[in-house]
Short mmCIF file of C-alpha atoms in Angstrom, two decimals:
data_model
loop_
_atom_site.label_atom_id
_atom_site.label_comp_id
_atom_site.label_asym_id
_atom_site.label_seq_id
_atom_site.Cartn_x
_atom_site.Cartn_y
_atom_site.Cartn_z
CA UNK W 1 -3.51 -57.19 -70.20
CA UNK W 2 -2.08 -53.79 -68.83
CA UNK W 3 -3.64 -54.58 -65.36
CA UNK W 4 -2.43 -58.07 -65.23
CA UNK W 5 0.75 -56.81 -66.30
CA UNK W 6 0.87 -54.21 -63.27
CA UNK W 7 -0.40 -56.89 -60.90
CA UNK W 8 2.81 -58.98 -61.89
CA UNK W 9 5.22 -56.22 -61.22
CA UNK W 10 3.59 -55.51 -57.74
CA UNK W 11 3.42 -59.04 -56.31
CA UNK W 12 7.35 -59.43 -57.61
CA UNK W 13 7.99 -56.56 -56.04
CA UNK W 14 6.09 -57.42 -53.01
CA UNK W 15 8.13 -61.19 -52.96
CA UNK W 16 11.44 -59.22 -53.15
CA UNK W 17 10.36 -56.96 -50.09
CA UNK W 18 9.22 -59.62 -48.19
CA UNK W 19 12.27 -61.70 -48.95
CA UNK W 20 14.96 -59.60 -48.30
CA UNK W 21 16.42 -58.91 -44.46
CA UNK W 22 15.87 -55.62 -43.42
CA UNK W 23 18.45 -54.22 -41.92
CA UNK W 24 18.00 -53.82 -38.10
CA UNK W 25 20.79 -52.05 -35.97
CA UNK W 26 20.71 -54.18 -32.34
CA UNK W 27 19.47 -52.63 -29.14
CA UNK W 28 23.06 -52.90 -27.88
CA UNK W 29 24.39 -50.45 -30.41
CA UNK W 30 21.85 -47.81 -30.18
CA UNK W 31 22.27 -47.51 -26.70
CA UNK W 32 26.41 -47.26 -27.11
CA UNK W 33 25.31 -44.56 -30.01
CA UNK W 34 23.08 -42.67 -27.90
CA UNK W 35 25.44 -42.84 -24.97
CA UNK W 36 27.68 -41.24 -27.04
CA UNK W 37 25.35 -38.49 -28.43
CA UNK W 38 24.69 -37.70 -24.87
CA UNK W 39 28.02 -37.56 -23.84
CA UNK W 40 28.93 -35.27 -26.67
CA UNK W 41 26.26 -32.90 -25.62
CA UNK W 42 27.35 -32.86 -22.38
CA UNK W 43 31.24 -31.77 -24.17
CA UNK W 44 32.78 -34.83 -23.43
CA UNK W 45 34.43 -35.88 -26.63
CA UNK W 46 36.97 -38.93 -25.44
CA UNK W 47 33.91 -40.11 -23.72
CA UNK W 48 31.78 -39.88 -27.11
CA UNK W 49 34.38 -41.46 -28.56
CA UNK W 50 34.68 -44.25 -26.40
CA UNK W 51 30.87 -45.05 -26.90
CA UNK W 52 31.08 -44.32 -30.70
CA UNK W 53 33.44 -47.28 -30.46
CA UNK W 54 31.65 -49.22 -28.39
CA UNK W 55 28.23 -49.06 -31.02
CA UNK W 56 30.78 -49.69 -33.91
CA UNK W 57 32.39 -52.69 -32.50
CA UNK W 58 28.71 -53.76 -32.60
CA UNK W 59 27.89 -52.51 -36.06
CA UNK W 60 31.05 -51.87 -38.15
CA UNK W 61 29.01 -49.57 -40.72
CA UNK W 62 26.81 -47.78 -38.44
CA UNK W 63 26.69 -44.88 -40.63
CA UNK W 64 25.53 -42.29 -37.36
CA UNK W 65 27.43 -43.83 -35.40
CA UNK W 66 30.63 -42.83 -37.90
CA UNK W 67 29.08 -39.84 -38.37
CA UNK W 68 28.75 -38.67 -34.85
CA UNK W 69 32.51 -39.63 -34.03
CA UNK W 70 33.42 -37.56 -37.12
CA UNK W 71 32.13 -34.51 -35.17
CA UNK W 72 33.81 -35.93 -31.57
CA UNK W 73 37.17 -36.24 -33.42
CA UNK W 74 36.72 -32.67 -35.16
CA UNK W 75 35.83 -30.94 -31.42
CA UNK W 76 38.79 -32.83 -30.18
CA UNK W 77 40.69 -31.15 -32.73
CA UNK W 78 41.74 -34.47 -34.83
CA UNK W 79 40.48 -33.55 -38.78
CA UNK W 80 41.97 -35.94 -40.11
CA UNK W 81 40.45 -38.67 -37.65
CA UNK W 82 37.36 -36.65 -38.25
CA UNK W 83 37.76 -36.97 -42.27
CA UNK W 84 38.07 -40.29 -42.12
CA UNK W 85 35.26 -41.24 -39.81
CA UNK W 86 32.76 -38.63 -41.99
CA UNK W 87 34.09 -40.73 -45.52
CA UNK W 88 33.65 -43.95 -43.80
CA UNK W 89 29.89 -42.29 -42.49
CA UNK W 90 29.35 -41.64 -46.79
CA UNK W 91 30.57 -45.03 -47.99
CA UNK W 92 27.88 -46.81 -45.16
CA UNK W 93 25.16 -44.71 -46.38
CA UNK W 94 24.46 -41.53 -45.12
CA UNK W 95 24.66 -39.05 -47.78
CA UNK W 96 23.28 -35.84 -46.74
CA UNK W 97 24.64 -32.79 -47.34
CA UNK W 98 26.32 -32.53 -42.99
CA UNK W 99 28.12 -35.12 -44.36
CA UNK W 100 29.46 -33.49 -47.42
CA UNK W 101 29.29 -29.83 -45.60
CA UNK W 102 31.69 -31.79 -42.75
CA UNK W 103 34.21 -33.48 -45.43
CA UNK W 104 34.37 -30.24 -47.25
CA UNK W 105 35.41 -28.49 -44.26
CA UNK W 106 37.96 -30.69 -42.93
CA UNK W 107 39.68 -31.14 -46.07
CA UNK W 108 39.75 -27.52 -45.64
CA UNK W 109 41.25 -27.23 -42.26
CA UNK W 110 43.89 -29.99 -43.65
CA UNK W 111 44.81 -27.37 -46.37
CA UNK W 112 43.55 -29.84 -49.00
CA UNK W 113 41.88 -27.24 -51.15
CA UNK W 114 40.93 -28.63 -54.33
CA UNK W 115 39.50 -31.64 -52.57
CA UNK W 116 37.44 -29.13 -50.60
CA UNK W 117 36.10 -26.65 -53.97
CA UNK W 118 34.71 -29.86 -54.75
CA UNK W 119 33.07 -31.22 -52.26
CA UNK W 120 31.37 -27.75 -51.61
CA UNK W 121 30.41 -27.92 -55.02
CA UNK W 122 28.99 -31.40 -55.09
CA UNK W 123 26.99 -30.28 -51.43
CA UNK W 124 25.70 -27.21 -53.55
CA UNK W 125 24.26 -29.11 -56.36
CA UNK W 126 22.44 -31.06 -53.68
CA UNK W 127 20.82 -27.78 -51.90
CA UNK W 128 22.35 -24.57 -53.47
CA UNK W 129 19.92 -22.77 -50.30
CA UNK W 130 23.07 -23.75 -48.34
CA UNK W 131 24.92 -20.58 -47.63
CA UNK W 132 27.80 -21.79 -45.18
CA UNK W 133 28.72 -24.23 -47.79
CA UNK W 134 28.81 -21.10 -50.21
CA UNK W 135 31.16 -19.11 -48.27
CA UNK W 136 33.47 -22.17 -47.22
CA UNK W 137 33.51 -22.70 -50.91
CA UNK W 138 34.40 -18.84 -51.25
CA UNK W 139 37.17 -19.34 -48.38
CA UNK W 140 38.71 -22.41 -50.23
CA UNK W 141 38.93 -20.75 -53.29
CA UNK W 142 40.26 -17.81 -51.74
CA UNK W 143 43.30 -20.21 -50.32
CA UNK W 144 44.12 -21.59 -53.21
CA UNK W 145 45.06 -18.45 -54.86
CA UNK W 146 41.70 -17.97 -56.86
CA UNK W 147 41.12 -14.78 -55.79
CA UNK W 148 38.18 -13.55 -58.74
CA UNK W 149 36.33 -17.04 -58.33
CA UNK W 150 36.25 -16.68 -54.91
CA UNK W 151 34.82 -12.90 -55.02
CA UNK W 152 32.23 -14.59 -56.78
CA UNK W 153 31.55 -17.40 -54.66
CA UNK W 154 31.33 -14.85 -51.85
CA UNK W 155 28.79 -12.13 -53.60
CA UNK W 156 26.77 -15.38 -54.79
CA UNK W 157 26.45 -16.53 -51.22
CA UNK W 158 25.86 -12.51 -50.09
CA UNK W 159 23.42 -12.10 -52.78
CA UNK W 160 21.47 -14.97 -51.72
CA UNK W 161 21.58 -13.88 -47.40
CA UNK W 162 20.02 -10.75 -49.08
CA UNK W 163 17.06 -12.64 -51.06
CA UNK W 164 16.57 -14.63 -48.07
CA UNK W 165 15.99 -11.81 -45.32
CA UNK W 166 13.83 -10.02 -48.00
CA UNK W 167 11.66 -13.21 -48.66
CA UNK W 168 11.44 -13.48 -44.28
CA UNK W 169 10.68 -9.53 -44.29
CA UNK W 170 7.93 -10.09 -46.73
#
């Protein structure tokens, strides 16, 4: 009974993975997206830009594609562009911690503190190994007037470079 029960839930699942579209991103739009990946390599922002467009005219939610102009937009020295196109990357999909790392840190540079303690913190409970995330945490709390929390922050993140060169050294 337990077996045929089993054998049920695997050829249901099997219909539903079979019947579903898989979602396919066209040849057109990589090649605009890794245009633009090259370009921004190269230090060419607009020109990332431009073919960032180009793959999202093709795929509205490209979530990379977002991504990638996020970081175009942030060397061109637009955050708030750059915000934007990183929350739009999020709501499409990607949810890594560059992501949240990147939001934190422009809401940051756009003196949106609070916003920022809280992304760093949500990015932390994902991988607390991340020590740039620690001290930009640190820094925003350090901005917003919270000067003991942020000397924690800090000798957490300090304490932690320490652990880590000891564990390499070992």
């Amino acid at each position: 009974g337990l077996g045929s029960l089993i054998a049920s839930v695997v050829v249901l699942w099997a219909l539903v993975a079979m019947l579903l579209p898989i979602p396919s991103v066209s040849e057109a739009a990589i090649n605009a997206y890794a245009d633009g990946v090259g370009k921004a390599w190269y230090g060419d922002a607009n020109g990332a830009i431009a073919d960032f467009d180009r793959a999202l005219s093709i795929r509205p939610n490209y979530a990379n594609a977002l991504y990638e102009r996020g970081n175009a937009y942030y060397y061109n020295g637009d955050y708030q562009s750059s915000l934007i196109n990183y929350e739009s990357a999020l709501s499409a999909g990607r949810a890594d911690t560059n992501v949240g790392w990147n939001i934190g840190w422009n809401y940051y540079m756009l003196g949106r503190f609070d916003e920022a303690i809280n992304m760093d913190r949500r990015v932390l409970e994902q991988d607390p190994s991340l020590l740039g995330v620690q001290f930009n945490l640190a820094l925003s709390l350090m901005a917003r007037g919270d000067f003991s929390e942020a000397e924690a922050e800090y000798y957490k993140g300090v304490n932690e470079a320490v652990a880590e060169v000891t564990k390499a050294h070992e």
